[in-house]
């Protein structure tokens, strides 16, 4: 195939196998090849002879990949699938592979680390540094509440977190393309800070829409949202768009949106301290930790 592949990594964990299922669907929708990678970090750490690299086994000799092949061989409507085993640091290897991929799909955690971690180090590094969009598929414990609803079918919605003056064109384009591929609607969420009031000092909740400045702020943001989306709605006339502008914490509102979405799309932080920085932006980071649907992080 001429188009770059969709890439996913498997290590035998339930998290990686859930990501594999999502990646299969993504590759099929895109008409792309799926590259399934298993990275053997232990081969680098345990050389039999100092300075002599170990002989890497073939794909057919790697139990994790053999198990995946056996599970998929009887499936119908499969995309083209290729398998590869590599040695090295999982994060660094995947970030390098992402240079030649159209999409990288990962589980929220792998076999390593603590079970209580909400986001694994490999997923965190890849969302911060990969050159292509990265989709992180949340683990089952975080999605149990929505999977019962989703059992009857997909929600038919892609959600996009949009800051009209900051979100990149690539992020907006990705969201519209995904909605079009899925024949789904697109919910665009733009937030602004909840107005401060004495009621909040007492621990109460104030409906922000009642504040004097809220209607003006909301109107200005709605106009900015309309202007930002105009070119995309013209290019994707078949994608129904639901526009949401509200006073709320951005991350919290996007997590709510994730409860009734098949995919949540956010942009990566534009300003990084250096090339090795793990910053993805505070809202994107919070969404990766708590969203109940897969999250796509798109580089600026």
CSV table of C-alpha atoms in Angstrom, one decimal:
chain,number,residue,atom,x,y,z
A,1,UNK,CA,0.0,0.0,0.0
A,2,UNK,CA,1.2,3.5,-0.7
A,3,UNK,CA,-0.3,5.2,2.3
A,4,UNK,CA,1.6,5.1,5.6
A,5,UNK,CA,0.5,2.3,8.0
A,6,UNK,CA,-1.4,2.4,11.2
A,7,UNK,CA,0.8,1.1,14.0
A,8,UNK,CA,0.0,-0.6,17.3
A,9,UNK,CA,2.2,-2.2,19.9
A,10,UNK,CA,1.3,-5.5,21.7
A,11,UNK,CA,2.9,-7.0,24.8
A,12,UNK,CA,0.3,-9.5,25.7
A,13,UNK,CA,-1.5,-7.3,28.2
A,14,UNK,CA,-5.2,-6.8,28.1
A,15,UNK,CA,-4.6,-3.1,27.5
A,16,UNK,CA,-2.5,-3.7,24.4
A,17,UNK,CA,-5.1,-6.2,23.0
A,18,UNK,CA,-7.9,-3.7,23.4
A,19,UNK,CA,-5.8,-1.2,21.5
A,20,UNK,CA,-5.2,-3.8,18.8
A,21,UNK,CA,-8.9,-4.1,18.3
A,22,UNK,CA,-9.3,-0.3,17.9
A,23,UNK,CA,-6.3,-0.2,15.5
A,24,UNK,CA,-7.7,-3.0,13.3
A,25,UNK,CA,-10.9,-1.0,12.9
A,26,UNK,CA,-8.9,2.3,12.2
A,27,UNK,CA,-6.8,0.6,9.6
A,28,UNK,CA,-9.9,-0.9,7.9
A,29,UNK,CA,-11.7,2.5,7.8
A,30,UNK,CA,-8.6,4.2,6.4
A,31,UNK,CA,-7.8,1.4,3.8
A,32,UNK,CA,-4.3,1.2,5.4
A,33,UNK,CA,-2.0,-1.5,6.4
A,34,UNK,CA,-1.8,-2.3,10.1
A,35,UNK,CA,1.7,-2.9,11.5
A,36,UNK,CA,1.6,-4.8,14.8
A,37,UNK,CA,4.8,-4.4,16.7
A,38,UNK,CA,6.3,-6.2,19.7
A,39,UNK,CA,9.3,-4.5,21.3
A,40,UNK,CA,11.6,-6.7,23.3
A,41,UNK,CA,13.3,-4.3,25.8
A,42,UNK,CA,14.7,-7.2,27.8
A,43,UNK,CA,17.0,-8.2,24.8
A,44,UNK,CA,18.9,-5.0,25.2
A,45,UNK,CA,19.3,-5.3,28.9
A,46,UNK,CA,20.5,-8.9,28.9
A,47,UNK,CA,23.2,-9.4,26.3
A,48,UNK,CA,24.8,-12.9,26.6
A,49,UNK,CA,28.2,-11.6,25.7
A,50,UNK,CA,29.2,-7.9,26.4
A,51,UNK,CA,29.2,-6.0,23.1
A,52,UNK,CA,27.6,-8.9,21.2
A,53,UNK,CA,24.0,-8.3,20.2
A,54,UNK,CA,21.5,-11.1,20.7
A,55,UNK,CA,20.0,-12.9,17.7
A,56,UNK,CA,16.5,-11.6,17.4
A,57,UNK,CA,13.9,-14.3,16.9
A,58,UNK,CA,11.6,-14.3,13.9
A,59,UNK,CA,8.0,-13.2,14.2
A,60,UNK,CA,6.9,-16.9,14.3
A,61,UNK,CA,9.1,-17.4,17.3
A,62,UNK,CA,7.6,-14.6,19.4
A,63,UNK,CA,4.8,-16.0,21.6
A,64,UNK,CA,2.9,-12.6,21.9
A,65,UNK,CA,2.8,-12.2,18.1
A,66,UNK,CA,2.0,-15.8,17.5
A,67,UNK,CA,-0.9,-15.5,19.8
A,68,UNK,CA,-2.2,-12.4,18.0
A,69,UNK,CA,-1.8,-14.1,14.6
A,70,UNK,CA,-3.8,-17.1,15.7
A,71,UNK,CA,-6.5,-14.9,17.1
A,72,UNK,CA,-6.9,-12.9,13.9
A,73,UNK,CA,-6.4,-15.6,11.2
A,74,UNK,CA,-10.1,-16.6,11.1
A,75,UNK,CA,-11.4,-13.0,11.2
A,76,UNK,CA,-13.3,-11.7,8.2
A,77,UNK,CA,-13.1,-8.2,6.7
A,78,UNK,CA,-9.5,-7.7,7.9
A,79,UNK,CA,-7.1,-5.0,6.8
A,80,UNK,CA,-3.7,-6.0,5.5
A,81,UNK,CA,-1.7,-6.9,8.7
A,82,UNK,CA,2.1,-7.0,9.0
A,83,UNK,CA,4.0,-8.1,12.1
A,84,UNK,CA,7.4,-7.0,13.4
A,85,UNK,CA,9.5,-7.7,16.4
A,86,UNK,CA,12.1,-5.1,17.5
A,87,UNK,CA,14.5,-4.6,20.3
A,88,UNK,CA,15.0,-1.3,22.2
A,89,UNK,CA,13.2,1.1,24.5
A,90,UNK,CA,9.5,0.8,23.8
A,91,UNK,CA,8.9,4.5,23.9
A,92,UNK,CA,11.9,5.6,21.8
A,93,UNK,CA,11.2,2.8,19.3
A,94,UNK,CA,7.6,3.7,18.8
A,95,UNK,CA,8.3,7.4,18.6
A,96,UNK,CA,10.8,6.6,15.8
A,97,UNK,CA,8.3,4.4,14.0
A,98,UNK,CA,5.7,7.1,14.2
A,99,UNK,CA,7.8,9.2,11.8
A,100,UNK,CA,6.5,7.0,9.0
A,101,UNK,CA,3.0,6.3,10.3
A,102,UNK,CA,-0.4,7.9,9.8
A,103,UNK,CA,-1.6,6.8,13.2
A,104,UNK,CA,-0.2,5.2,16.4
A,105,UNK,CA,-2.6,3.3,18.6
A,106,UNK,CA,-1.7,2.4,22.2
A,107,UNK,CA,-3.2,1.0,25.3
A,108,UNK,CA,-3.3,3.3,28.3
A,109,UNK,CA,-0.9,0.9,30.1
A,110,UNK,CA,1.3,-2.0,29.3
A,111,UNK,CA,2.6,-5.0,31.4
A,112,UNK,CA,5.1,-2.9,33.2
A,113,UNK,CA,4.5,-0.4,36.0
A,114,UNK,CA,1.9,-0.3,38.7
A,115,UNK,CA,-1.7,-1.4,38.1
A,116,UNK,CA,-2.9,1.8,39.8
A,117,UNK,CA,-1.3,4.0,37.2
A,118,UNK,CA,-3.9,5.7,35.0
A,119,UNK,CA,-1.5,6.3,32.1
A,120,UNK,CA,1.7,4.3,31.3
A,121,UNK,CA,5.0,5.9,30.6
A,122,UNK,CA,5.1,4.7,27.0
A,123,UNK,CA,1.7,6.2,26.2
A,124,UNK,CA,2.7,9.4,27.9
A,125,UNK,CA,5.9,9.7,26.0
A,126,UNK,CA,4.4,9.0,22.6
A,127,UNK,CA,1.5,11.4,23.0
A,128,UNK,CA,4.1,14.1,23.8
A,129,UNK,CA,6.7,13.4,21.2
A,130,UNK,CA,5.3,11.3,18.3
A,131,UNK,CA,5.2,13.0,14.9
A,132,UNK,CA,1.8,11.4,14.0
A,133,UNK,CA,-1.5,11.5,15.9
A,134,UNK,CA,-1.6,9.0,18.8
A,135,UNK,CA,-4.8,7.3,20.0
A,136,UNK,CA,-4.7,6.1,23.6
A,137,UNK,CA,-7.4,3.4,24.3
A,138,UNK,CA,-8.4,3.5,28.0
A,139,UNK,CA,-8.3,0.3,30.1
A,140,UNK,CA,-11.5,-1.7,30.8
A,141,UNK,CA,-11.9,-0.5,34.4
A,142,UNK,CA,-12.3,3.1,33.2
A,143,UNK,CA,-14.8,2.3,30.5
A,144,UNK,CA,-17.1,-0.2,32.2
A,145,UNK,CA,-19.8,2.5,32.7
A,146,UNK,CA,-20.1,3.3,29.0
A,147,UNK,CA,-19.4,-0.2,27.6
A,148,UNK,CA,-22.9,-1.4,28.7
A,149,UNK,CA,-24.5,1.5,26.8
A,150,UNK,CA,-22.1,1.0,23.8
A,151,UNK,CA,-22.9,-2.8,23.6
A,152,UNK,CA,-25.9,-2.0,21.4
A,153,UNK,CA,-23.7,0.0,19.0
A,154,UNK,CA,-21.4,3.0,18.7
A,155,UNK,CA,-22.5,6.4,20.0
A,156,UNK,CA,-22.1,7.9,16.5
A,157,UNK,CA,-20.2,10.9,17.8
A,158,UNK,CA,-16.7,12.2,17.7
A,159,UNK,CA,-15.9,15.0,20.2
A,160,UNK,CA,-13.4,17.8,19.7
A,161,UNK,CA,-11.9,20.1,22.3
A,162,UNK,CA,-11.5,23.5,20.5
A,163,UNK,CA,-9.8,26.6,21.7
A,164,UNK,CA,-10.5,28.8,18.6
A,165,UNK,CA,-7.3,30.8,18.7
A,166,UNK,CA,-5.0,27.9,19.7
A,167,UNK,CA,-6.2,24.6,18.3
A,168,UNK,CA,-4.2,23.7,15.2
A,169,UNK,CA,-5.8,23.1,11.8
A,170,UNK,CA,-4.4,19.6,11.9
A,171,UNK,CA,-6.3,18.8,15.0
A,172,UNK,CA,-9.6,20.1,13.6
A,173,UNK,CA,-9.0,18.3,10.3
A,174,UNK,CA,-8.4,15.1,12.1
A,175,UNK,CA,-11.6,15.3,14.0
A,176,UNK,CA,-13.7,16.1,10.9
A,177,UNK,CA,-12.0,13.2,8.9
A,178,UNK,CA,-12.7,10.8,11.7
A,179,UNK,CA,-16.3,11.8,11.9
A,180,UNK,CA,-16.7,11.5,8.2
A,181,UNK,CA,-15.1,8.0,8.2
A,182,UNK,CA,-17.5,6.9,10.9
A,183,UNK,CA,-20.5,8.6,9.4
A,184,UNK,CA,-20.8,10.2,12.8
A,185,UNK,CA,-21.7,13.6,14.2
A,186,UNK,CA,-19.0,15.9,15.5
A,187,UNK,CA,-19.5,17.7,18.9
A,188,UNK,CA,-17.2,20.7,19.2
A,189,UNK,CA,-16.6,21.8,22.8
A,190,UNK,CA,-15.2,25.2,23.7
A,191,UNK,CA,-15.0,26.4,27.3
A,192,UNK,CA,-14.2,29.5,29.2
A,193,UNK,CA,-13.4,30.0,32.9
A,194,UNK,CA,-16.3,29.9,35.3
A,195,UNK,CA,-16.8,33.5,36.6
A,196,UNK,CA,-15.6,33.9,40.2
A,197,UNK,CA,-18.2,34.8,42.8
A,198,UNK,CA,-18.5,35.0,46.5
A,199,UNK,CA,-20.7,31.9,46.3
A,200,UNK,CA,-17.7,29.8,45.3
A,201,UNK,CA,-15.9,30.9,48.4
A,202,UNK,CA,-18.6,29.3,50.5
A,203,UNK,CA,-18.3,26.0,48.5
A,204,UNK,CA,-21.5,26.6,46.6
A,205,UNK,CA,-22.1,26.2,42.9
A,206,UNK,CA,-23.2,29.1,40.7
A,207,UNK,CA,-24.7,28.6,37.3
A,208,UNK,CA,-22.2,30.6,35.2
A,209,UNK,CA,-24.8,31.5,32.6
A,210,UNK,CA,-26.4,33.8,35.2
A,211,UNK,CA,-23.3,36.0,35.6
A,212,UNK,CA,-23.4,39.4,33.9
A,213,UNK,CA,-20.3,38.8,31.9
A,214,UNK,CA,-21.1,35.3,30.8
A,215,UNK,CA,-23.5,36.1,27.9
A,216,UNK,CA,-20.9,38.5,26.3
A,217,UNK,CA,-18.1,36.0,26.7
A,218,UNK,CA,-20.2,33.2,25.4
A,219,UNK,CA,-21.4,35.2,22.4
A,220,UNK,CA,-17.8,36.2,21.5
A,221,UNK,CA,-16.5,32.6,21.8
A,222,UNK,CA,-19.5,31.3,19.8
A,223,UNK,CA,-18.6,33.7,17.0
A,224,UNK,CA,-14.9,32.7,17.2
A,225,UNK,CA,-15.9,29.1,17.1
A,226,UNK,CA,-18.1,29.6,14.0
A,227,UNK,CA,-15.3,31.5,12.2
A,228,UNK,CA,-12.8,28.8,13.1
A,229,UNK,CA,-15.0,25.9,11.9
A,230,UNK,CA,-16.3,27.6,8.7
A,231,UNK,CA,-13.8,26.3,6.2
A,232,UNK,CA,-14.1,22.8,7.7
A,233,UNK,CA,-17.9,22.6,7.6
A,234,UNK,CA,-17.7,23.6,3.9
A,235,UNK,CA,-15.2,20.8,3.2
A,236,UNK,CA,-17.2,18.2,5.2
A,237,UNK,CA,-20.8,19.0,4.4
A,238,UNK,CA,-22.0,15.6,5.4
A,239,UNK,CA,-20.7,15.8,9.0
A,240,UNK,CA,-23.3,17.2,11.3
A,241,UNK,CA,-21.8,19.5,13.8
A,242,UNK,CA,-23.0,20.2,17.4
A,243,UNK,CA,-21.4,23.4,18.8
A,244,UNK,CA,-21.0,23.7,22.5
A,245,UNK,CA,-19.8,26.8,24.2
A,246,UNK,CA,-20.0,26.8,28.0
A,247,UNK,CA,-18.4,28.1,31.2
A,248,UNK,CA,-16.6,25.1,32.6
A,249,UNK,CA,-13.2,23.6,33.4
A,250,UNK,CA,-12.0,22.5,30.0
A,251,UNK,CA,-10.7,19.1,31.1
A,252,UNK,CA,-13.7,18.3,33.1
A,253,UNK,CA,-16.1,19.2,30.3
A,254,UNK,CA,-14.2,17.1,27.8
A,255,UNK,CA,-14.2,14.1,30.2
A,256,UNK,CA,-18.0,14.5,30.3
A,257,UNK,CA,-18.1,14.6,26.5
A,258,UNK,CA,-16.1,11.3,26.4
A,259,UNK,CA,-18.9,9.5,28.2
A,260,UNK,CA,-21.1,9.6,25.0
A,261,UNK,CA,-18.4,9.7,22.3
A,262,UNK,CA,-16.6,7.0,20.3
A,263,UNK,CA,-13.5,9.2,20.1
A,264,UNK,CA,-12.3,12.4,21.7
A,265,UNK,CA,-9.8,14.6,19.8
A,266,UNK,CA,-7.5,17.1,21.4
A,267,UNK,CA,-4.4,19.0,20.2
A,268,UNK,CA,-0.9,18.7,21.7
A,269,UNK,CA,0.6,21.6,23.5
A,270,UNK,CA,2.4,23.9,21.1
A,271,UNK,CA,5.0,25.2,23.5
A,272,UNK,CA,7.4,22.6,24.7
A,273,UNK,CA,10.6,23.3,26.7
A,274,UNK,CA,12.7,21.1,24.5
A,275,UNK,CA,12.4,18.2,22.1
A,276,UNK,CA,12.3,15.7,24.9
A,277,UNK,CA,9.6,17.4,26.9
A,278,UNK,CA,6.7,15.2,28.0
A,279,UNK,CA,4.2,18.2,28.0
A,280,UNK,CA,1.0,17.7,26.1
A,281,UNK,CA,-1.0,20.5,27.8
A,282,UNK,CA,-2.8,20.4,31.1
A,283,UNK,CA,-6.3,19.8,29.6
A,284,UNK,CA,-5.0,17.0,27.2
A,285,UNK,CA,-3.1,15.4,30.0
A,286,UNK,CA,-6.2,15.3,32.3
A,287,UNK,CA,-8.3,13.9,29.5
A,288,UNK,CA,-5.7,11.1,28.9
A,289,UNK,CA,-6.0,10.2,32.5
A,290,UNK,CA,-9.8,10.3,32.9
A,291,UNK,CA,-11.6,10.1,29.6
A,292,UNK,CA,-13.9,7.1,29.1
A,293,UNK,CA,-13.4,6.7,25.4
A,294,UNK,CA,-10.3,6.5,23.2
A,295,UNK,CA,-8.4,9.9,23.0
A,296,UNK,CA,-6.6,11.1,19.9
A,297,UNK,CA,-3.7,13.5,20.6
A,298,UNK,CA,-2.8,15.4,17.4
A,299,UNK,CA,0.6,17.2,17.1
A,300,UNK,CA,0.4,20.9,16.2
